[in-house]
XYZ file of C-alpha atoms in Angstrom:
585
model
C 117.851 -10.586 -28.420
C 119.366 -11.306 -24.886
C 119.827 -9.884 -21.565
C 124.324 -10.437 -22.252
C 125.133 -6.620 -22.057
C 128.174 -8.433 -24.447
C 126.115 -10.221 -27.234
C 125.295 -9.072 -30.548
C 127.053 -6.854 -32.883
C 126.323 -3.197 -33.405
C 128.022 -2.939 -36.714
C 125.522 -5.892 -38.147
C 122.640 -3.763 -36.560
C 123.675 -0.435 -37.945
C 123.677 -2.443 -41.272
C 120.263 -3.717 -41.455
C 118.783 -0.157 -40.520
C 120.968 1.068 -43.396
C 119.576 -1.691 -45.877
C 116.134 -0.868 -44.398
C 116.717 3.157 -45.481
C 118.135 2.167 -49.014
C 114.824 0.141 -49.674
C 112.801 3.160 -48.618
C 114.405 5.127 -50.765
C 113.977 2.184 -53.153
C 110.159 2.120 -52.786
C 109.622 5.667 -52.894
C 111.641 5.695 -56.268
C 109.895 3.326 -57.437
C 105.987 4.887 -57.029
C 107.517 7.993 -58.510
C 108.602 6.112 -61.787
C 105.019 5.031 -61.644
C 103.360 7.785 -61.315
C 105.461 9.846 -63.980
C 104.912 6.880 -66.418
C 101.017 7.484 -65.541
C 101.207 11.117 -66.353
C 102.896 10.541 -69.695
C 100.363 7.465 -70.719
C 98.914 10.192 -73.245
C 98.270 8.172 -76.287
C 97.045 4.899 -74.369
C 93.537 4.604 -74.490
C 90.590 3.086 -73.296
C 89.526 1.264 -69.632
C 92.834 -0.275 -69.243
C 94.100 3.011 -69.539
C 92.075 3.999 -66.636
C 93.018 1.330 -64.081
C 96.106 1.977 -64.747
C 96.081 5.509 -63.928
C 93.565 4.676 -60.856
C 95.852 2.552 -59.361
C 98.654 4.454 -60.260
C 97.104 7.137 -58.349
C 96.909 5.204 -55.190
C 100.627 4.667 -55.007
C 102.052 7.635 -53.229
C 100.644 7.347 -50.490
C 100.704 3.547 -50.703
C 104.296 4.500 -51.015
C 104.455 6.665 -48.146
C 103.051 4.234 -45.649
C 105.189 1.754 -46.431
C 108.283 4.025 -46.355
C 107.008 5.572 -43.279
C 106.830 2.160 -41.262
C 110.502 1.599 -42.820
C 112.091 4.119 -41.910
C 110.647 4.057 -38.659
C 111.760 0.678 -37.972
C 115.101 1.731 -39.702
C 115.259 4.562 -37.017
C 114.700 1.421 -34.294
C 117.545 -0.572 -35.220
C 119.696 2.431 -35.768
C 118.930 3.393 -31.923
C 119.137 -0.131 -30.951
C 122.787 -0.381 -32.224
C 123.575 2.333 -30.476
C 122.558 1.263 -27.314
C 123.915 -1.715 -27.409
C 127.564 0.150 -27.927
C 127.036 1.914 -24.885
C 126.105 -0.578 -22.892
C 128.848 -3.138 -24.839
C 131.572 -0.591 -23.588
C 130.456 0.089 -20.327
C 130.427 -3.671 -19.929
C 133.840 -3.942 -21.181
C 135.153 -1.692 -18.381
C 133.221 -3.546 -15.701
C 134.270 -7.025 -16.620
C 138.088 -5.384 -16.732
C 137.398 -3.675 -13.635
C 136.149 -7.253 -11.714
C 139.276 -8.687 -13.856
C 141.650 -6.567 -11.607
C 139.750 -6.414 -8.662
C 139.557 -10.373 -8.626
C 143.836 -10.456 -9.643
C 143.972 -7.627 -6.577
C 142.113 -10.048 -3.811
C 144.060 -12.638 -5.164
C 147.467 -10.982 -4.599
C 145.857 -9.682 -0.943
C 145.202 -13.125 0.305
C 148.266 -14.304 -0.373
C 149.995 -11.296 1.212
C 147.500 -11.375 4.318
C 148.280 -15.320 4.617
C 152.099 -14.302 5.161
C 151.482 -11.833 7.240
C 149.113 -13.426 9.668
C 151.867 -16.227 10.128
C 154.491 -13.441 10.645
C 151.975 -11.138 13.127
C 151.461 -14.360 15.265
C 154.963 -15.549 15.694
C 156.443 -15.357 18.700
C 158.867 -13.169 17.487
C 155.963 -10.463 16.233
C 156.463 -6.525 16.048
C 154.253 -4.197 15.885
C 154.887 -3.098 12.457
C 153.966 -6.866 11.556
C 150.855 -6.563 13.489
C 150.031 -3.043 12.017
C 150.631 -4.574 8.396
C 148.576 -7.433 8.794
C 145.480 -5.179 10.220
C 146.448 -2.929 6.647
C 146.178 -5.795 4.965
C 142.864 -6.903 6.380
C 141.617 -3.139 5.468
C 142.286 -3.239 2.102
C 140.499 -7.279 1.893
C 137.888 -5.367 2.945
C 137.616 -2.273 0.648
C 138.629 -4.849 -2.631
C 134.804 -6.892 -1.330
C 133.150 -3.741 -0.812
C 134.400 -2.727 -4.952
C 133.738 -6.166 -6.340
C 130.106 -5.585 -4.806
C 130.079 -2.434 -6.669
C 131.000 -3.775 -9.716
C 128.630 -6.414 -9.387
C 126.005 -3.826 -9.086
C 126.649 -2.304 -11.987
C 126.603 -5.773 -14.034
C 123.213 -6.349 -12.752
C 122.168 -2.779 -13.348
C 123.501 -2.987 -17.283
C 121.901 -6.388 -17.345
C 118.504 -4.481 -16.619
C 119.618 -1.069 -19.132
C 120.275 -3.977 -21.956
C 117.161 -5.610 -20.855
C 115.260 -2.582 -21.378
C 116.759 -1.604 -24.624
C 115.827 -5.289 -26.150
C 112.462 -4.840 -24.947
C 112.101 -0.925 -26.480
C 113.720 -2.655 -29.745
C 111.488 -5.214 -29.596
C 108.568 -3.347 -29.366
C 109.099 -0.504 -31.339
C 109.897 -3.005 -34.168
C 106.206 -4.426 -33.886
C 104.278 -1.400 -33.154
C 101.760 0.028 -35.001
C 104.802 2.373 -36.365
C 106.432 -0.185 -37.739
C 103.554 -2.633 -38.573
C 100.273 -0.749 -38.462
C 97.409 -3.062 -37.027
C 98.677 -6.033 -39.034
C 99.048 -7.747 -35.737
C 96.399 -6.829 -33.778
C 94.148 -7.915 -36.594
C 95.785 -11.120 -37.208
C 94.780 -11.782 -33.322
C 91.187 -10.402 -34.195
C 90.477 -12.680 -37.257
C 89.580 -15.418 -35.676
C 86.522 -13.776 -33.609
C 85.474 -12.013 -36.525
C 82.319 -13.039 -38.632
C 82.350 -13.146 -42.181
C 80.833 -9.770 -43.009
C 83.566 -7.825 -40.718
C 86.030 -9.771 -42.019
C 85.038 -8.975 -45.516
C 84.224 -5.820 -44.908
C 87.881 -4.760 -43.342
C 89.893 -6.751 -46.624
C 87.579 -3.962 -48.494
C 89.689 -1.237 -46.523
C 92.878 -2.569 -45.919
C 96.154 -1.525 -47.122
C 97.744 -3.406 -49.698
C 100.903 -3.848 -47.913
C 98.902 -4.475 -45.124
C 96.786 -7.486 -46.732
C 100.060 -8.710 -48.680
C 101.516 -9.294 -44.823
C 98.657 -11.385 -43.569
C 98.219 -13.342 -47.136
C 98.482 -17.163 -45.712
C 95.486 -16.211 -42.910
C 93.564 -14.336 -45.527
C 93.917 -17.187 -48.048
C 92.707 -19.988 -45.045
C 89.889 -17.402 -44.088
C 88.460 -16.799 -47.697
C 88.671 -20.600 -48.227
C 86.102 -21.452 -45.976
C 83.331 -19.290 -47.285
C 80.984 -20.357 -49.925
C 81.336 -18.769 -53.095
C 78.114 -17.456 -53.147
C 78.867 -14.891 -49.990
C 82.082 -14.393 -51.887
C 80.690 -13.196 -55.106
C 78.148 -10.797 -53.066
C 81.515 -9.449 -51.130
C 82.924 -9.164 -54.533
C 80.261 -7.515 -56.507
C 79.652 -5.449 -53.480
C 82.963 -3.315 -54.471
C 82.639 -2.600 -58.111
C 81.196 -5.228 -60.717
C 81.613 -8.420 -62.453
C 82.673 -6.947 -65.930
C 86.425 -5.803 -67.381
C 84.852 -2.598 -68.713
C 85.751 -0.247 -65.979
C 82.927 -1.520 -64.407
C 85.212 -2.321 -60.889
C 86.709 -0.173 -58.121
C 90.721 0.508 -56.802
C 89.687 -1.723 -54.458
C 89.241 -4.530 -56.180
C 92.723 -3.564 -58.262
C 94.047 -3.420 -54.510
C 93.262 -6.669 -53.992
C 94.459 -8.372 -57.165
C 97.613 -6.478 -56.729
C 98.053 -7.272 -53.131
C 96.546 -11.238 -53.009
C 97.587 -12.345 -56.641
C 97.740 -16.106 -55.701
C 94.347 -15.767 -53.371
C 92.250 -14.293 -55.904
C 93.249 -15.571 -58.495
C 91.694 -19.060 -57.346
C 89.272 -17.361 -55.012
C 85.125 -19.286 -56.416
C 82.720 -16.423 -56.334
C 85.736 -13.574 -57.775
C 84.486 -12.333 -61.072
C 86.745 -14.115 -63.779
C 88.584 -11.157 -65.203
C 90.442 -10.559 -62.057
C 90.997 -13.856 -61.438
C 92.439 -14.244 -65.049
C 94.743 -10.952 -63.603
C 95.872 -12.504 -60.156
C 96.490 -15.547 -61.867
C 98.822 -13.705 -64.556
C 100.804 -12.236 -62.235
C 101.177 -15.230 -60.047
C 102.192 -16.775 -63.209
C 105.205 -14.427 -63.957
C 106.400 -14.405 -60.692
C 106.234 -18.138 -60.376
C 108.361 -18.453 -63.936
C 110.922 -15.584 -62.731
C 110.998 -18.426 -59.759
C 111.211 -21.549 -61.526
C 113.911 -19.572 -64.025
C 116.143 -19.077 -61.630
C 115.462 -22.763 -59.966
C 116.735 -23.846 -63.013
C 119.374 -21.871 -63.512
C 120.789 -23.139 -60.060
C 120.240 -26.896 -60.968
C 121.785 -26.761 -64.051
C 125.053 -24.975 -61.941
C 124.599 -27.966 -59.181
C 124.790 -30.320 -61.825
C 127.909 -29.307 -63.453
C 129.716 -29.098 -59.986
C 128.619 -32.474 -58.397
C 131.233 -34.384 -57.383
C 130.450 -38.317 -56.728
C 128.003 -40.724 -58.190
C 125.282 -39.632 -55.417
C 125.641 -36.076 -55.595
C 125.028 -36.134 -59.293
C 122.235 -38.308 -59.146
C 120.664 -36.310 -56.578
C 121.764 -32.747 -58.553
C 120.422 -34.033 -61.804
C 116.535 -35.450 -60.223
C 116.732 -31.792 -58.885
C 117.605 -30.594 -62.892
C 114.810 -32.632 -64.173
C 112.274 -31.513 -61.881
C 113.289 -28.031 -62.537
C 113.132 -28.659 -66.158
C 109.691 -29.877 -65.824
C 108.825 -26.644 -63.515
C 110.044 -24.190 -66.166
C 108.026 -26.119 -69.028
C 104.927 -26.200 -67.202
C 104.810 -23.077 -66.553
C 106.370 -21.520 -69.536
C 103.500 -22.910 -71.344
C 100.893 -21.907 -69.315
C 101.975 -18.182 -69.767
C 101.968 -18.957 -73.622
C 98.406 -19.776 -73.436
C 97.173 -16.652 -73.768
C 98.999 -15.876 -77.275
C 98.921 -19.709 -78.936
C 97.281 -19.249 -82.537
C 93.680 -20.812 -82.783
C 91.969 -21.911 -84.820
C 90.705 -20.403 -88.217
C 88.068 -17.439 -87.356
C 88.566 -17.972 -83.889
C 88.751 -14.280 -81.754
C 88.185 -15.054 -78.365
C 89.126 -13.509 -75.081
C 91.332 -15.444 -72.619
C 91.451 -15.783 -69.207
C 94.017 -17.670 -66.673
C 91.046 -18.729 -64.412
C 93.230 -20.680 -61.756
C 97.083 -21.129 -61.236
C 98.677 -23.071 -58.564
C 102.260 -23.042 -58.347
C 102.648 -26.050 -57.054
C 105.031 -28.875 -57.737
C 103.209 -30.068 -59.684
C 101.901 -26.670 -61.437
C 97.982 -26.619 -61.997
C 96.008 -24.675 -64.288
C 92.946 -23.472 -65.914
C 93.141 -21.318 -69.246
C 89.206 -20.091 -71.063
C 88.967 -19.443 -74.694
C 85.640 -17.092 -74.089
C 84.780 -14.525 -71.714
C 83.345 -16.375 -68.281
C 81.560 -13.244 -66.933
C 79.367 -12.887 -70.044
C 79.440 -16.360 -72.361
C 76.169 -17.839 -72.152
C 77.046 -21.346 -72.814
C 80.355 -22.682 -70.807
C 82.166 -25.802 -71.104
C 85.188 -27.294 -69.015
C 87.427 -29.624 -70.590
C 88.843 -32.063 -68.172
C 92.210 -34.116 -69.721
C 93.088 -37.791 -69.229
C 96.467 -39.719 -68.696
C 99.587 -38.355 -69.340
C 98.622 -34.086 -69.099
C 100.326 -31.720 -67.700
C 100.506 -27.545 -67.391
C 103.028 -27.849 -70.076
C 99.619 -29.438 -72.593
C 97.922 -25.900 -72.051
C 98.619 -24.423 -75.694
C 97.571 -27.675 -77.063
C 94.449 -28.178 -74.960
C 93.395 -24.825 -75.943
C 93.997 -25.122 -79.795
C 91.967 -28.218 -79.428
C 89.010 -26.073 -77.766
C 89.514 -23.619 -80.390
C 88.153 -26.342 -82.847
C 85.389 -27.054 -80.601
C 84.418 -22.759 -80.202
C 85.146 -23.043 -84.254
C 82.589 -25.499 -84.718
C 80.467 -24.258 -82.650
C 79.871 -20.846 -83.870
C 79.150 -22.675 -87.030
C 76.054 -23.868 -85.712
C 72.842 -21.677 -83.938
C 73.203 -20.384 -80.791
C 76.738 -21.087 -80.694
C 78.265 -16.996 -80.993
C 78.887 -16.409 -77.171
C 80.260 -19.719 -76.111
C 83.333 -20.180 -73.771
C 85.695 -23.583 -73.369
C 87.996 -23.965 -69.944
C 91.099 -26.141 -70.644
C 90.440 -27.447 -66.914
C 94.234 -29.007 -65.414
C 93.315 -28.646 -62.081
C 93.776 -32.326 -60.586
C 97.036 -34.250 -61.446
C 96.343 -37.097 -64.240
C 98.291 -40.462 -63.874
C 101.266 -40.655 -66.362
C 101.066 -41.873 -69.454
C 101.628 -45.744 -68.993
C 103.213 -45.742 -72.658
C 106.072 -43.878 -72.000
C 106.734 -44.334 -68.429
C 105.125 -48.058 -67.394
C 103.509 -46.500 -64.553
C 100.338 -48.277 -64.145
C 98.055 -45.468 -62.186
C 95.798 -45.399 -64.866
C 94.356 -48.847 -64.528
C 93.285 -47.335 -60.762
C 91.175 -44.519 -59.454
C 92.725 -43.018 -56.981
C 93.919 -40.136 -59.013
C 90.095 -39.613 -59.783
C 89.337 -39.851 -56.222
C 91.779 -36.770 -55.770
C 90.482 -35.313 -58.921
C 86.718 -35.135 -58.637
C 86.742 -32.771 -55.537
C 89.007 -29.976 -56.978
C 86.892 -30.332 -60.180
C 83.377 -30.459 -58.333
C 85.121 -27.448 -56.231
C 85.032 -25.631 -59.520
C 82.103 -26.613 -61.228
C 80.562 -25.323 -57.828
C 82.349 -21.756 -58.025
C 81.462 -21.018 -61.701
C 77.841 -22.304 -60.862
C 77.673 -19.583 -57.845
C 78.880 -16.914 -60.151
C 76.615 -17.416 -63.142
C 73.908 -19.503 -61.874
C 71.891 -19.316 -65.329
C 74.329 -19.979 -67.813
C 74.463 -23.223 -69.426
C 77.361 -25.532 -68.486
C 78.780 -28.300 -70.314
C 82.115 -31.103 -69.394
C 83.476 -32.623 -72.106
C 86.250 -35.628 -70.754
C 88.604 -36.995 -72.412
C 90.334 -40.132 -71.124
C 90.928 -40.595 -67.681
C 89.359 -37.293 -67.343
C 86.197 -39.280 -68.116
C 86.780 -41.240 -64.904
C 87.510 -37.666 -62.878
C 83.870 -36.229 -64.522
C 81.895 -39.188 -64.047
C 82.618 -39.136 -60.322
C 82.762 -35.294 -59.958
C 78.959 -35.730 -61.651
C 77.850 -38.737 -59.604
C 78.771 -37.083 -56.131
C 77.461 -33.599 -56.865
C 74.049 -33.527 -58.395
C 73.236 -29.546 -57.680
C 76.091 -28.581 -60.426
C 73.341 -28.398 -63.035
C 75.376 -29.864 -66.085
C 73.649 -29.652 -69.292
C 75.688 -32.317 -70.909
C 78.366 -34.506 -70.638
C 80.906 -36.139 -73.414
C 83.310 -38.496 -73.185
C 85.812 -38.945 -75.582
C 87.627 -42.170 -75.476
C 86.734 -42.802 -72.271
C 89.250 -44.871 -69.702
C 86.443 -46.127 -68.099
C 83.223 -45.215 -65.846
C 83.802 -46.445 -62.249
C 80.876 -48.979 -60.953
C 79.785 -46.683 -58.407
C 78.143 -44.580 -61.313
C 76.403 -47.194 -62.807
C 74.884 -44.817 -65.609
C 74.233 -42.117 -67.551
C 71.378 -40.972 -64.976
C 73.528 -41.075 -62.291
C 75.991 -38.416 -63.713
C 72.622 -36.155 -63.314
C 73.696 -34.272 -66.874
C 70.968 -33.798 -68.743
C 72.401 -35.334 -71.688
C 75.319 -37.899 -72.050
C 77.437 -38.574 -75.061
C 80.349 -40.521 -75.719
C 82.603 -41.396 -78.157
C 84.993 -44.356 -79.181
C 87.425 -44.768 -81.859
C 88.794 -47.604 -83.628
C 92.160 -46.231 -81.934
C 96.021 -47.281 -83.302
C 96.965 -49.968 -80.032
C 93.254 -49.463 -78.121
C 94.711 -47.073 -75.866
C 91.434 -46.252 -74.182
C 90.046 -50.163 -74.553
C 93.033 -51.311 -72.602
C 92.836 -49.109 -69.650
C 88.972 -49.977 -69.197
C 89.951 -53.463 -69.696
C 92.786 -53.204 -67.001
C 91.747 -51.276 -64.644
C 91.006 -52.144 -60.919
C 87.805 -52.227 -60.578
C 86.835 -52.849 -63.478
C 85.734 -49.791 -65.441
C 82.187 -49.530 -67.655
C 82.755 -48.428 -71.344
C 80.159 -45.381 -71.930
C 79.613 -47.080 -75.331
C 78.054 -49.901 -74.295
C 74.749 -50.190 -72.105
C 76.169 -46.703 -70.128
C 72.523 -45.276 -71.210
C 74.847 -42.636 -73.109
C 74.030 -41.137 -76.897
C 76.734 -42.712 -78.617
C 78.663 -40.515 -81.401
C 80.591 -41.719 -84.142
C 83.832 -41.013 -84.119
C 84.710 -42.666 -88.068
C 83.791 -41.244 -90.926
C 80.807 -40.032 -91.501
C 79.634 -37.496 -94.348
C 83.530 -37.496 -95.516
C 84.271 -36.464 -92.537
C 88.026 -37.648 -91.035
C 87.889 -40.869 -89.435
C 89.256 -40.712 -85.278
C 91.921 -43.634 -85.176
C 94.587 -42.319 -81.989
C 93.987 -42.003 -78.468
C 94.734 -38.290 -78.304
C 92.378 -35.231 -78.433
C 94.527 -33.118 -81.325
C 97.078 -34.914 -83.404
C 96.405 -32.760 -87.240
C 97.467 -29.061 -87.364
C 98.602 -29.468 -90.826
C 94.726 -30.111 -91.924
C 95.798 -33.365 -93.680
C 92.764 -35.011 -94.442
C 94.666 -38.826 -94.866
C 96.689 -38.407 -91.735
C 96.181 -39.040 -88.187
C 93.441 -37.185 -86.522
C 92.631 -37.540 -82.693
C 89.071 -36.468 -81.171
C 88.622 -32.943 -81.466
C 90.995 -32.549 -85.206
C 89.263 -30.424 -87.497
C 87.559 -32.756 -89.886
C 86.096 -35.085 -87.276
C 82.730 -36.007 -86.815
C 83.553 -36.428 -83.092
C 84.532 -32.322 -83.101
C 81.480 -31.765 -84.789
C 78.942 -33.963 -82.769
C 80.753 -32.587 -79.117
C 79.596 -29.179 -80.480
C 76.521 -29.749 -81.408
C 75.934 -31.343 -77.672
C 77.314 -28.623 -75.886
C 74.330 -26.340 -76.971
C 71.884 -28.695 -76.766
């Protein structure tokens, strides 16, 4: 906006408050659809059933708040361009006006210049004399109008003044934007219990405008006072045991909490879902337009630079894709589990968490941490392989109500074998690691306090855990396995100071010593678990008939081929077997 009674362009104006109305009529439409759909949901069954219909219920006048502050800002705009017309013509005629008033002085002082030197001549009449005082008269009178006309500039300066200011604030009042601002300014002063307390009451649309200060806000609380808040509004089970507020939420906040510590897990496996989608619908379309930049570069540079952009895309849309597949990949014989998407960050680089087992009621949990090479694109395989592991486990006592977290939340070092990156040999990708891990050990630990929790590491994730262990001793970890392990940094000099109760590891006679090199490389020098760690060793060979481990990687057999390759957690393996049997310990 600007005080230029010429600027701007009513048309453009009148255009937006039209685009505004159509989207009203959009959203309106759209909670109708809902709501019929709701009404005919006759032969769908159960508690799903019933949030749907709950928060189905809670649309219209959702609906009608939001269409009520768009239309009302529509009705803004649509005054504003109006306004600005006026004053736009009005100005037109003034600056035409001071255009002929400025070409009429000119053509006066030329005309009183000849007749001054004619009315003093010493041949001067009286008529010259008479014309030159006319002359002088009408100088006058042309001043006095250009000082009217400047007047009136100043004047519409002020009316277009005041019509950007009305604009301007009827476009952030509380028509237009409810309190959305007035609490933004409030959040900072607030204390945690009013500022939970209000994101119990507030409006969807309301909480979807202020996500990013919501998001820093919730961050900084422990997730202790967050599971209270939590709790506090309905309940920790997927039973109908929670409230339209807490579907408000998950609705409003998808990528908040879904990754919120203290959140009960079933609506953070429902944020995260729909964070998910929308993030593939993203990355879809990302890819789409990379593949289209490709194919019209022009020039060595712009194709190099179009087709980095096509690969990271590519990797984008693969990551993702497969993280969304996670929740229908087949397991394992016998295997009927619930899943849950218990993190999801967009990213670049995407980061997960996927649980085979219910985290709100299993009563023995166990996070999975990868090594080298993983990415969000690994999640159906990590979670076949903890299918074994809940297989095996239910084979043995106490092992019915178990749950396994495929944990890629940190950002493993590539695989050195296919790219000839050397991060593995370091640990600065552990250093990054440990915190988001120990950040999550922590949240699941404030949400079920007394169930039994387990890491099993494979790899450089063995490097992540050891630290994650070493630096946080009040996570309560029952046990710890290592499978293949890339090395234990020296500052954890042993199994005590993981502060598991029990430590296992495992190392295979491995095709190339994948896992012996990068302890053997690395920088510092990196312990092997195996040997002196203070660790219960298992046997990864064969033992009882059992297949023999002899590759690097956790799941190499789906065909069940007892003479072919098997990896650490392969069906068949002593090394599947003996992680199970430590996880209930």
């Amino acid at each position: 906006m600007t005080a230029d009674p010429l600027s701007g362009d009513p048309g453009t104006i009148k255009r937006m408050a039209k685009q505004l109305t159509e989207r009203s009529r959009s959203i309106a439409a759209g909670a109708s659809a809902t709501t019929r759909a709701s009404a005919l949901a006759d032969g769908w069954q159960g508690a799903s059933r019933q949030r749907f219909t709950a928060t189905a219920s809670t649309l219209p006048d959702a609906a009608n708040r939001v269409c009520s502050r768009v239309d009302a800002a529509a009705t803004a705009l649509e005054t504003y361009a109006e306004q600005v017309r006026q004053i736009q013509d009005e100005a037109q005629r003034i600056r035409s006006a001071q255009d002929n008033a400025a070409a009429d002085v000119a053509r006066n002082a030329n005309s009183t210049a000849r007749a001054a030197h004619a009315a003093h001549a010493d041949d001067a009449s009286d008529a010259d004399r008479a014309a030159l005082r006319r002359l002088q008269s009408s100088s006058d009178d042309l001043a006095r109008s250009q000082a009217r006309l400047a007047t009136q500039w100043t004047e519409l300066v002020a009316r277009r003044q005041a019509a950007d200011r009305a604009a301007a604030s009827a476009l952030s009042g509380s028509d237009v934007v409810g309190n959305t601002i007035s609490f933004a300014a409030s959040m900072p002063s607030m204390s945690d219990a009013d500022f939970l307390a209000a994101l119990t009451t507030m409006p969807p649309e309301q909480l979807a405008a202020l996500q990013k200060q919501i998001e820093t806000r919730l961050a900084s609380m422990e997730p202790d006072v967050v599971k209270q808040w939590w709790d506090s509004m309905g309940g920790r089970g997927s039973a109908g045991e929670h409230s339209a507020a807490q579907d408000g939420l998950i609705t409003a906040l998808p990528a908040v909490i879904g990754n919120l510590n203290g959140v009960a897990y079933w609506a953070r496996d429902q944020a995260n879902r729909i964070s998910a989608q929308k993030a593939f619908d993203a990355a879809k379309a990302d890819l789409k337009r990379a593949k289209e930049s490709v194919a019209s570069a022009v020039g060595r540079t712009a194709y190099s630079r179009a087709l980095a952009q096509l690969r990271a895309a590519e990797q984008q849309h693969g990551a993702i894709k497969n993280f969304l597949a996670g929740v229908r990949t087949p397991l394992a014989v016998g295997v009927i589990a619930t899943r849950q998407a218990v993190s999801f960050h967009e990213g670049p680089p995407a980061l997960g968490a996927m649980s085979l087992g219910d985290l709100d009621r299993a009563d023995n949990v166990t996070y999975l941490v990868p090594g080298m090479g993983t990415t969000l694109a690994d999640t159906t395989l990590l979670v076949r392989a903890s299918s074994n592991v809940v297989a095996a486990q239910r084979q043995l006592p106490d092992g019915g109500n178990t749950a396994l977290v495929s944990w890629i939340g940190y950002e493993p070092p590539p695989n050195i074998l296919k790219t000839a990156d050397p991060s593995v040999f370091l640990e600065h990708d552990a250093d990054v690691g440990a915190p988001r891990l120990a950040h999550d050990l922590e949240g699941f630990r404030a949400s079920r306090p007394d169930t039994k929790l387990n890491v099993i590491a494979h790899s450089y994730g063995s490097t992540v855990a050891s630290l994650t262990l070493n630096q946080r001793e009040d996570l309560g970890v029952n046990s710890l396995v290592t499978l293949g392990s890339a090395g234990i940094p020296t500052r954890v000099p042993d199994a005590a100071a993981t502060h598991a109760a029990h430590v296992y590891a495992a190392q295979a006679e491995e095709r190339w010593n994948v896992a012996e090199i990068g302890r053997k490389m690395s920088s510092p020098r990196r312990a092997d678990p195996t040997q002196g760690f203070g660790a219960t060793n298992i046997d990864a060979g064969s033992v009882d008939g059992s297949s023999p481990v002899n590759v690097h990687d956790l799941l190499v057999n789906s065909s069940g081929d007892a003479d072919g390759d098997h990896g650490y957690l392969d069906a068949g393996t002593n090394s599947l077997l003996q992680t199970a049997k430590a996880t209930l310990r």
